[in-house]
Amino acid sequence: MRWIYSFGDGAADGGREDIHLLGGKGANLGEMTRIGLPVPPGFTITTEACRHFLRDGVVPPDLNQEVDEALARLEERTGQGFGHGTPPLLVSVRSGAAASMPGMMDTILDLGLRESTVPLLEQATGNARFAWDCYRRLIQMYGEVVVGVDPAAFGSLLRGAKEQSGAVSDAELGAEYLATLTSEFKALIQEVAGQPFPEDPRDQLMGAVIGVFRSWNNNRARAYRRVHGIAHDLGTAVSVQAMVFGNLGPDSGSGVAFTRNPVTGEAALYGEFLPNAQGEDVVAGIRDPLPVKDMPDWLPEAYAELERVRCVLEDHFHDMQDLEFTVQRGRVYMLQTRTGKRTAAAALKIAVDMVEEGRIDRKEALTRLDPAAIDHLLHPTVDPEAEEPILASGLPASPGAAVGRVVFTAARAQAWADAGDDVILVREETSPDDFEGMMAARGVLTVRGGTTSHAAVVARGVGKCCVVGVSSLKVEEDEGRMSVGDVVVAEGDWITLDGSEGHVYRGRVPTVEPEFSADFARFMEWADDVRRLRVRANADTPKDSARALENGAEGIGLCRTEHMFFQGERVHVMQEMILAHDEETRRDALDRLLPMQREDFEGIFRVMAGRPVTIRLLDPPLHEFLPRTEAEIADLAERLDVDVVKLRREVQRLRESNPMLGHRGVRLATTFPEIAEMQVWAILEAALTVSGEGVEVIPEIMIPLVVSARELQGQREIVDRVARAVFDKVGREIDYLVGTMIELPRAAMTAGDIALHADFFSFGTN
C-alpha cells in the first residue's frame, strides 16, 4: 500500500476525488497545485496510515522509507535542505480529515529548525528576531501537541518575558528575549517529558506526524464528530508542506478569507489579514487582524493576486471557497481551500448569483440549500456576526429569534406587553392557562418538555420563537430569578432566544429580520419548475393560511382544530366541556364552542379560496387543556365554583401516562360522539356560508389516530349523518371528503381495510 502522495499526485488524478484518502486539506492542496495556483510544495500522508496507527499503535513499517523519499523530492523542488542549508527547509505539519473539522485537531509550524540552524535562517533573512521567533513557535507547538505540555505553562513563561521586556504583544519581543524564552520552553519540555526536545529534524517530523494522528481522538475532536454525525473511524490525513513566512516584515502577512461574503453572499473577498504574522496568529487572537478589503493599502499587488486566485477557484470548484493564504515578501501563497460555510441568506444569494454567472445550472443551485435553511429565511434570526456567548442550550422547538425581558408568569407577560415591553415568558413548562401570556410574549422558554410539548406545539402553531428542555436552567419564580450555574438572571433582565438552534443568550443580541428578496422568489420558482409534488402547509388560523399562500402553499394539509381552543375564553369553555359529568352539560359547552370554530373555518376557507383544506378533528389527550400547577387548579376551581380537592382529583384522573396511546383522537370521538358532531357541524356550516359568497370551498375532514377500519367506519357514519342535517337546514349541499392519518403501526398494517372507508390518507411522522 502507498502511504504518501505529493501534491498534485493523487490516487486518482490529484483532485477532490481523493478526499477520503488524502483528507479535505490534502486533496484540495493537490487540486490547487494541478490548476497552477501558487501552492508551496509538499506531500500528504494518507488517512490509511492514520487508521493503521490508531489500530496498531505504531506507524506502518514502510512509512519511514516513503517519508525519506518524499522529503528528498521536496528538497529538490525547493532547492533547500531539511535541517541544513541557508536557509534550511522548514515544513508545516497539518491535519486534514475527509470531513471538515475546523480547529479540532492539531498543527505544528516551522518544523525542521534546530539551534544550530537558527543562525542560518537569520543569515538568509537578515532578521535575528524572525529566526528565534520561528524556533520558539516550533518548540511551543511541538511541546503542546507531541509532548502534552499544558499550554498555560508556555503562556505563563511568555507573559513573563513580555513583562520583563516591556513588550505589549508577542511581536514586540526582541531576539535576545526570544532566545532566552526558547531555552525556558525547552527546559519545560525536558521537565514534562523526561527527555529533551528533539534537535534532529527527522525525529521532529515523525513525532509531529504521530502527534497529529493522536489528535484525531482528542476530546474536542470526538465531541465535534458526535455533534456533526462524523464517523470516528475515518482518521485524518497529514499534510507536510514547505513553510512560507508571513512574519518576515511589513511586506508579509497571513490571512483567512472567503471568496464571497459568508453572511450576505456578496461577490467580494471577505475575511481577515494580519501583517507580519504567521497563519496561526490570525485565528489565535494575539493581535487584532485587519479586514481583507484593507489589504490594498498595505500590499496592493498581493491583493490583486488574491482577487485572481478568487476567480480561478470559483471557476474551478463552482462554489464559494474558504481559503488560507500567506504573503511572503509581497508574494501570495495558497495554504488551503475548502467549500465555505455560509448563512442561509448567503447560500441563497450565492446559488442564484452563480446561476446568473453561468457557473452552475438551476438544478445544481437547488441542491446548494438545505431545505432547513429555507425555514431560517422565513423567521428573524440571531445576527451571525454577533459574538455574545451562549448562556444555555435546549431543544429548538419553534424557529426564529426573540429578544425580551424575562417574566415568569403568563399574567405578568400580558401586563408587561400591554405596557409596551418586549417579554420572554420563562416557565418550568407551560399549560393551556399560559396561552394568553404566550401570545403576548416575543418568545417562550421552558425548563422541561420536548419538541411535542405544549409550549412547542402552541408556539409553532402561532409562529412564536420557542426553546424547550433547557435542563441546565433553574427557575425560582418566587424569588423572581433564574440561573444557569453561577449566572443569575433576574425577572426584568433581557435575554435572547434562538429557536432555530435552541440557544439562550444573556442580554439583547442583535437579530436580523427576514426579507423575501427577488432571489428568494426566483429560487422558489426554479424549485416549482423541477418538483414532482404539490405542497400544502400546516395552518390553524386565517392569518397562518394567508402566510402559507404567500409562501406558495397550494392548500392546507393539516388544520389542527385543538389549536383553536388554546386561547382566551375558548380554553375556559373547553375546560368546562372536558370536566362535564353528563352529556347535557357537555353539549351546553359545545354549543358555545361551535360558533367560535365556525368563525375560524369561515376565515380559513375564504383565504384558501378553492384550495383544499384538510381539517383534523380534536386529537390531543384532554389533560393538555387542563391546569398543571396548584395555583392554576385553584383558579379554575374558583371560576367553575367547584371544590378544589375534587377538581384536583379529576385533573389527575384525566392525565395520560402514555399520551400517544391515551384517550384521544378517534377514541375520544367514539366515547363522546357529540364532540365530533359539533366540529363537523362547524366545518360544514362554514363551508356552506363561504360557498354561498361565491368562493369555492374544498373541505377534507380527517379522523385522527385511527387503528382499525371499524373506528373509521363509525366516525364516517357520524360525519355523514351530521352533513345530512346541515344540508337539510341550509337547503344546499357541498362536496366533502372523509379520511384519516395513518400514524400508528396497526393502521399501517391494516391500511387496505381502512381504505374501504376513506376518501384520502395522510401519513404521520410517528
PDB file of N, CA, C and O in Angstrom, residues 454-493:
ATOM      1  N   HIS A 454     -46.474  21.008  25.160  1.00  0.00           N
ATOM      2  CA  HIS A 454     -47.484  22.059  24.983  1.00  0.00           C
ATOM      3  C   HIS A 454     -46.845  23.342  24.471  1.00  0.00           C
ATOM      4  O   HIS A 454     -47.318  23.958  23.499  1.00  0.00           O
ATOM      5  N   ALA A 455     -45.753  23.760  25.093  1.00  0.00           N
ATOM      6  CA  ALA A 455     -45.101  25.007  24.685  1.00  0.00           C
ATOM      7  C   ALA A 455     -44.663  24.939  23.225  1.00  0.00           C
ATOM      8  O   ALA A 455     -44.865  25.879  22.449  1.00  0.00           O
ATOM      9  N   ALA A 456     -44.057  23.811  22.834  1.00  0.00           N
ATOM     10  CA  ALA A 456     -43.540  23.669  21.478  1.00  0.00           C
ATOM     11  C   ALA A 456     -44.665  23.669  20.447  1.00  0.00           C
ATOM     12  O   ALA A 456     -44.593  24.360  19.424  1.00  0.00           O
ATOM     13  N   VAL A 457     -45.704  22.899  20.712  1.00  0.00           N
ATOM     14  CA  VAL A 457     -46.799  22.773  19.747  1.00  0.00           C
ATOM     15  C   VAL A 457     -47.527  24.099  19.567  1.00  0.00           C
ATOM     16  O   VAL A 457     -47.804  24.538  18.442  1.00  0.00           O
ATOM     17  N   VAL A 458     -47.837  24.750  20.698  1.00  0.00           N
ATOM     18  CA  VAL A 458     -48.569  26.020  20.604  1.00  0.00           C
ATOM     19  C   VAL A 458     -47.706  27.087  19.946  1.00  0.00           C
ATOM     20  O   VAL A 458     -48.168  27.835  19.080  1.00  0.00           O
ATOM     21  N   ALA A 459     -46.440  27.166  20.332  1.00  0.00           N
ATOM     22  CA  ALA A 459     -45.560  28.189  19.767  1.00  0.00           C
ATOM     23  C   ALA A 459     -45.404  28.011  18.264  1.00  0.00           C
ATOM     24  O   ALA A 459     -45.474  28.980  17.499  1.00  0.00           O
ATOM     25  N   ARG A 460     -45.204  26.784  17.822  1.00  0.00           N
ATOM     26  CA  ARG A 460     -45.080  26.551  16.378  1.00  0.00           C
ATOM     27  C   ARG A 460     -46.366  26.917  15.664  1.00  0.00           C
ATOM     28  O   ARG A 460     -46.358  27.461  14.558  1.00  0.00           O
ATOM     29  N   GLY A 461     -47.489  26.606  16.311  1.00  0.00           N
ATOM     30  CA  GLY A 461     -48.777  26.876  15.673  1.00  0.00           C
ATOM     31  C   GLY A 461     -49.035  28.345  15.436  1.00  0.00           C
ATOM     32  O   GLY A 461     -49.743  28.707  14.495  1.00  0.00           O
ATOM     33  N   VAL A 462     -48.480  29.193  16.304  1.00  0.00           N
ATOM     34  CA  VAL A 462     -48.733  30.633  16.159  1.00  0.00           C
ATOM     35  C   VAL A 462     -47.489  31.390  15.712  1.00  0.00           C
ATOM     36  O   VAL A 462     -47.480  32.617  15.680  1.00  0.00           O
ATOM     37  N   GLY A 463     -46.424  30.647  15.370  1.00  0.00           N
ATOM     38  CA  GLY A 463     -45.229  31.300  14.847  1.00  0.00           C
ATOM     39  C   GLY A 463     -44.396  32.024  15.882  1.00  0.00           C
ATOM     40  O   GLY A 463     -43.702  32.985  15.564  1.00  0.00           O
ATOM     41  N   LYS A 464     -44.443  31.564  17.149  1.00  0.00           N
ATOM     42  CA  LYS A 464     -43.643  32.177  18.207  1.00  0.00           C
ATOM     43  C   LYS A 464     -42.318  31.430  18.351  1.00  0.00           C
ATOM     44  O   LYS A 464     -42.277  30.202  18.324  1.00  0.00           O
ATOM     45  N   CYS A 465     -41.251  32.176  18.549  1.00  0.00           N
ATOM     46  CA  CYS A 465     -39.959  31.568  18.848  1.00  0.00           C
ATOM     47  C   CYS A 465     -40.048  30.816  20.170  1.00  0.00           C
ATOM     48  O   CYS A 465     -40.620  31.308  21.144  1.00  0.00           O
ATOM     49  N   CYS A 466     -39.465  29.620  20.225  1.00  0.00           N
ATOM     50  CA  CYS A 466     -39.585  28.807  21.435  1.00  0.00           C
ATOM     51  C   CYS A 466     -38.371  27.892  21.591  1.00  0.00           C
ATOM     52  O   CYS A 466     -37.939  27.255  20.628  1.00  0.00           O
ATOM     53  N   VAL A 467     -37.839  27.846  22.807  1.00  0.00           N
ATOM     54  CA  VAL A 467     -36.778  26.909  23.173  1.00  0.00           C
ATOM     55  C   VAL A 467     -37.271  26.134  24.394  1.00  0.00           C
ATOM     56  O   VAL A 467     -37.725  26.738  25.376  1.00  0.00           O
ATOM     57  N   VAL A 468     -37.207  24.802  24.337  1.00  0.00           N
ATOM     58  CA  VAL A 468     -37.711  23.975  25.433  1.00  0.00           C
ATOM     59  C   VAL A 468     -36.610  23.035  25.912  1.00  0.00           C
ATOM     60  O   VAL A 468     -35.569  22.881  25.269  1.00  0.00           O
ATOM     61  N   GLY A 469     -36.874  22.394  27.054  1.00  0.00           N
ATOM     62  CA  GLY A 469     -35.960  21.376  27.552  1.00  0.00           C
ATOM     63  C   GLY A 469     -34.589  21.896  27.930  1.00  0.00           C
ATOM     64  O   GLY A 469     -33.590  21.193  27.770  1.00  0.00           O
ATOM     65  N   VAL A 470     -34.521  23.132  28.461  1.00  0.00           N
ATOM     66  CA  VAL A 470     -33.226  23.691  28.886  1.00  0.00           C
ATOM     67  C   VAL A 470     -32.987  23.213  30.322  1.00  0.00           C
ATOM     68  O   VAL A 470     -33.236  23.933  31.297  1.00  0.00           O
ATOM     69  N   SER A 471     -32.508  21.995  30.454  1.00  0.00           N
ATOM     70  CA  SER A 471     -32.430  21.349  31.763  1.00  0.00           C
ATOM     71  C   SER A 471     -31.414  21.999  32.690  1.00  0.00           C
ATOM     72  O   SER A 471     -31.484  21.834  33.916  1.00  0.00           O
ATOM     73  N   SER A 472     -30.451  22.736  32.137  1.00  0.00           N
ATOM     74  CA  SER A 472     -29.452  23.404  32.977  1.00  0.00           C
ATOM     75  C   SER A 472     -30.008  24.662  33.631  1.00  0.00           C
ATOM     76  O   SER A 472     -29.358  25.265  34.487  1.00  0.00           O
ATOM     77  N   LEU A 473     -31.219  25.061  33.237  1.00  0.00           N
ATOM     78  CA  LEU A 473     -31.829  26.287  33.743  1.00  0.00           C
ATOM     79  C   LEU A 473     -32.611  26.005  35.026  1.00  0.00           C
ATOM     80  O   LEU A 473     -33.420  25.079  35.081  1.00  0.00           O
ATOM     81  N   LYS A 474     -32.359  26.793  36.043  1.00  0.00           N
ATOM     82  CA  LYS A 474     -33.086  26.689  37.316  1.00  0.00           C
ATOM     83  C   LYS A 474     -33.965  27.921  37.469  1.00  0.00           C
ATOM     84  O   LYS A 474     -33.467  29.048  37.485  1.00  0.00           O
ATOM     85  N   VAL A 475     -35.278  27.715  37.537  1.00  0.00           N
ATOM     86  CA  VAL A 475     -36.231  28.818  37.667  1.00  0.00           C
ATOM     87  C   VAL A 475     -36.720  28.897  39.111  1.00  0.00           C
ATOM     88  O   VAL A 475     -37.207  27.907  39.664  1.00  0.00           O
ATOM     89  N   GLU A 476     -36.568  30.054  39.717  1.00  0.00           N
ATOM     90  CA  GLU A 476     -37.063  30.311  41.068  1.00  0.00           C
ATOM     91  C   GLU A 476     -38.076  31.449  40.983  1.00  0.00           C
ATOM     92  O   GLU A 476     -37.760  32.609  41.225  1.00  0.00           O
ATOM     93  N   GLU A 477     -39.299  31.076  40.592  1.00  0.00           N
ATOM     94  CA  GLU A 477     -40.337  32.079  40.336  1.00  0.00           C
ATOM     95  C   GLU A 477     -40.604  32.939  41.564  1.00  0.00           C
ATOM     96  O   GLU A 477     -40.739  34.165  41.459  1.00  0.00           O
ATOM     97  N   ASP A 478     -40.649  32.324  42.756  1.00  0.00           N
ATOM     98  CA  ASP A 478     -40.943  33.082  43.970  1.00  0.00           C
ATOM     99  C   ASP A 478     -39.850  34.098  44.284  1.00  0.00           C
ATOM    100  O   ASP A 478     -40.111  35.147  44.882  1.00  0.00           O
ATOM    101  N   GLU A 479     -38.621  33.763  43.886  1.00  0.00           N
ATOM    102  CA  GLU A 479     -37.508  34.679  44.127  1.00  0.00           C
ATOM    103  C   GLU A 479     -37.332  35.682  42.984  1.00  0.00           C
ATOM    104  O   GLU A 479     -36.492  36.580  43.065  1.00  0.00           O
ATOM    105  N   GLY A 480     -38.101  35.482  41.916  1.00  0.00           N
ATOM    106  CA  GLY A 480     -38.001  36.391  40.774  1.00  0.00           C
ATOM    107  C   GLY A 480     -36.688  36.295  40.038  1.00  0.00           C
ATOM    108  O   GLY A 480     -36.135  37.309  39.593  1.00  0.00           O
ATOM    109  N   ARG A 481     -36.211  35.057  39.852  1.00  0.00           N
ATOM    110  CA  ARG A 481     -34.930  34.907  39.165  1.00  0.00           C
ATOM    111  C   ARG A 481     -34.816  33.513  38.553  1.00  0.00           C
ATOM    112  O   ARG A 481     -35.555  32.590  38.911  1.00  0.00           O
ATOM    113  N   MET A 482     -33.866  33.398  37.635  1.00  0.00           N
ATOM    114  CA  MET A 482     -33.485  32.097  37.104  1.00  0.00           C
ATOM    115  C   MET A 482     -31.967  32.082  37.037  1.00  0.00           C
ATOM    116  O   MET A 482     -31.308  33.131  37.065  1.00  0.00           O
ATOM    117  N   SER A 483     -31.395  30.883  36.934  1.00  0.00           N
ATOM    118  CA  SER A 483     -29.939  30.811  36.931  1.00  0.00           C
ATOM    119  C   SER A 483     -29.470  29.626  36.101  1.00  0.00           C
ATOM    120  O   SER A 483     -30.174  28.627  35.931  1.00  0.00           O
ATOM    121  N   VAL A 484     -28.257  29.780  35.573  1.00  0.00           N
ATOM    122  CA  VAL A 484     -27.545  28.695  34.913  1.00  0.00           C
ATOM    123  C   VAL A 484     -26.176  28.652  35.569  1.00  0.00           C
ATOM    124  O   VAL A 484     -25.341  29.536  35.355  1.00  0.00           O
ATOM    125  N   GLY A 485     -25.950  27.649  36.405  1.00  0.00           N
ATOM    126  CA  GLY A 485     -24.714  27.629  37.178  1.00  0.00           C
ATOM    127  C   GLY A 485     -24.659  28.831  38.107  1.00  0.00           C
ATOM    128  O   GLY A 485     -25.586  29.096  38.876  1.00  0.00           O
ATOM    129  N   ASP A 486     -23.577  29.594  38.000  1.00  0.00           N
ATOM    130  CA  ASP A 486     -23.394  30.773  38.851  1.00  0.00           C
ATOM    131  C   ASP A 486     -23.994  32.034  38.242  1.00  0.00           C
ATOM    132  O   ASP A 486     -23.980  33.097  38.872  1.00  0.00           O
ATOM    133  N   VAL A 487     -24.493  31.939  37.018  1.00  0.00           N
ATOM    134  CA  VAL A 487     -25.032  33.120  36.335  1.00  0.00           C
ATOM    135  C   VAL A 487     -26.510  33.271  36.696  1.00  0.00           C
ATOM    136  O   VAL A 487     -27.314  32.376  36.453  1.00  0.00           O
ATOM    137  N   VAL A 488     -26.862  34.414  37.271  1.00  0.00           N
ATOM    138  CA  VAL A 488     -28.230  34.679  37.705  1.00  0.00           C
ATOM    139  C   VAL A 488     -28.857  35.732  36.801  1.00  0.00           C
ATOM    140  O   VAL A 488     -28.244  36.763  36.508  1.00  0.00           O
ATOM    141  N   VAL A 489     -30.078  35.465  36.356  1.00  0.00           N
ATOM    142  CA  VAL A 489     -30.842  36.404  35.536  1.00  0.00           C
ATOM    143  C   VAL A 489     -32.123  36.721  36.299  1.00  0.00           C
ATOM    144  O   VAL A 489     -32.921  35.823  36.593  1.00  0.00           O
ATOM    145  N   ALA A 490     -32.316  37.981  36.618  1.00  0.00           N
ATOM    146  CA  ALA A 490     -33.491  38.391  37.385  1.00  0.00           C
ATOM    147  C   ALA A 490     -34.664  38.679  36.461  1.00  0.00           C
ATOM    148  O   ALA A 490     -34.486  38.975  35.264  1.00  0.00           O
ATOM    149  N   GLU A 491     -35.867  38.593  37.012  1.00  0.00           N
ATOM    150  CA  GLU A 491     -37.041  38.978  36.237  1.00  0.00           C
ATOM    151  C   GLU A 491     -36.884  40.435  35.813  1.00  0.00           C
ATOM    152  O   GLU A 491     -36.517  41.300  36.612  1.00  0.00           O
ATOM    153  N   GLY A 492     -37.132  40.696  34.546  1.00  0.00           N
ATOM    154  CA  GLY A 492     -36.935  42.034  34.002  1.00  0.00           C
ATOM    155  C   GLY A 492     -35.642  42.186  33.230  1.00  0.00           C
ATOM    156  O   GLY A 492     -35.491  43.132  32.449  1.00  0.00           O
ATOM    157  N   ASP A 493     -34.685  41.261  33.450  1.00  0.00           N
ATOM    158  CA  ASP A 493     -33.443  41.294  32.671  1.00  0.00           C
ATOM    159  C   ASP A 493     -33.710  40.834  31.239  1.00  0.00           C
ATOM    160  O   ASP A 493     -34.647  40.073  30.970  1.00  0.00           O
TER     161      ASP A 493
END
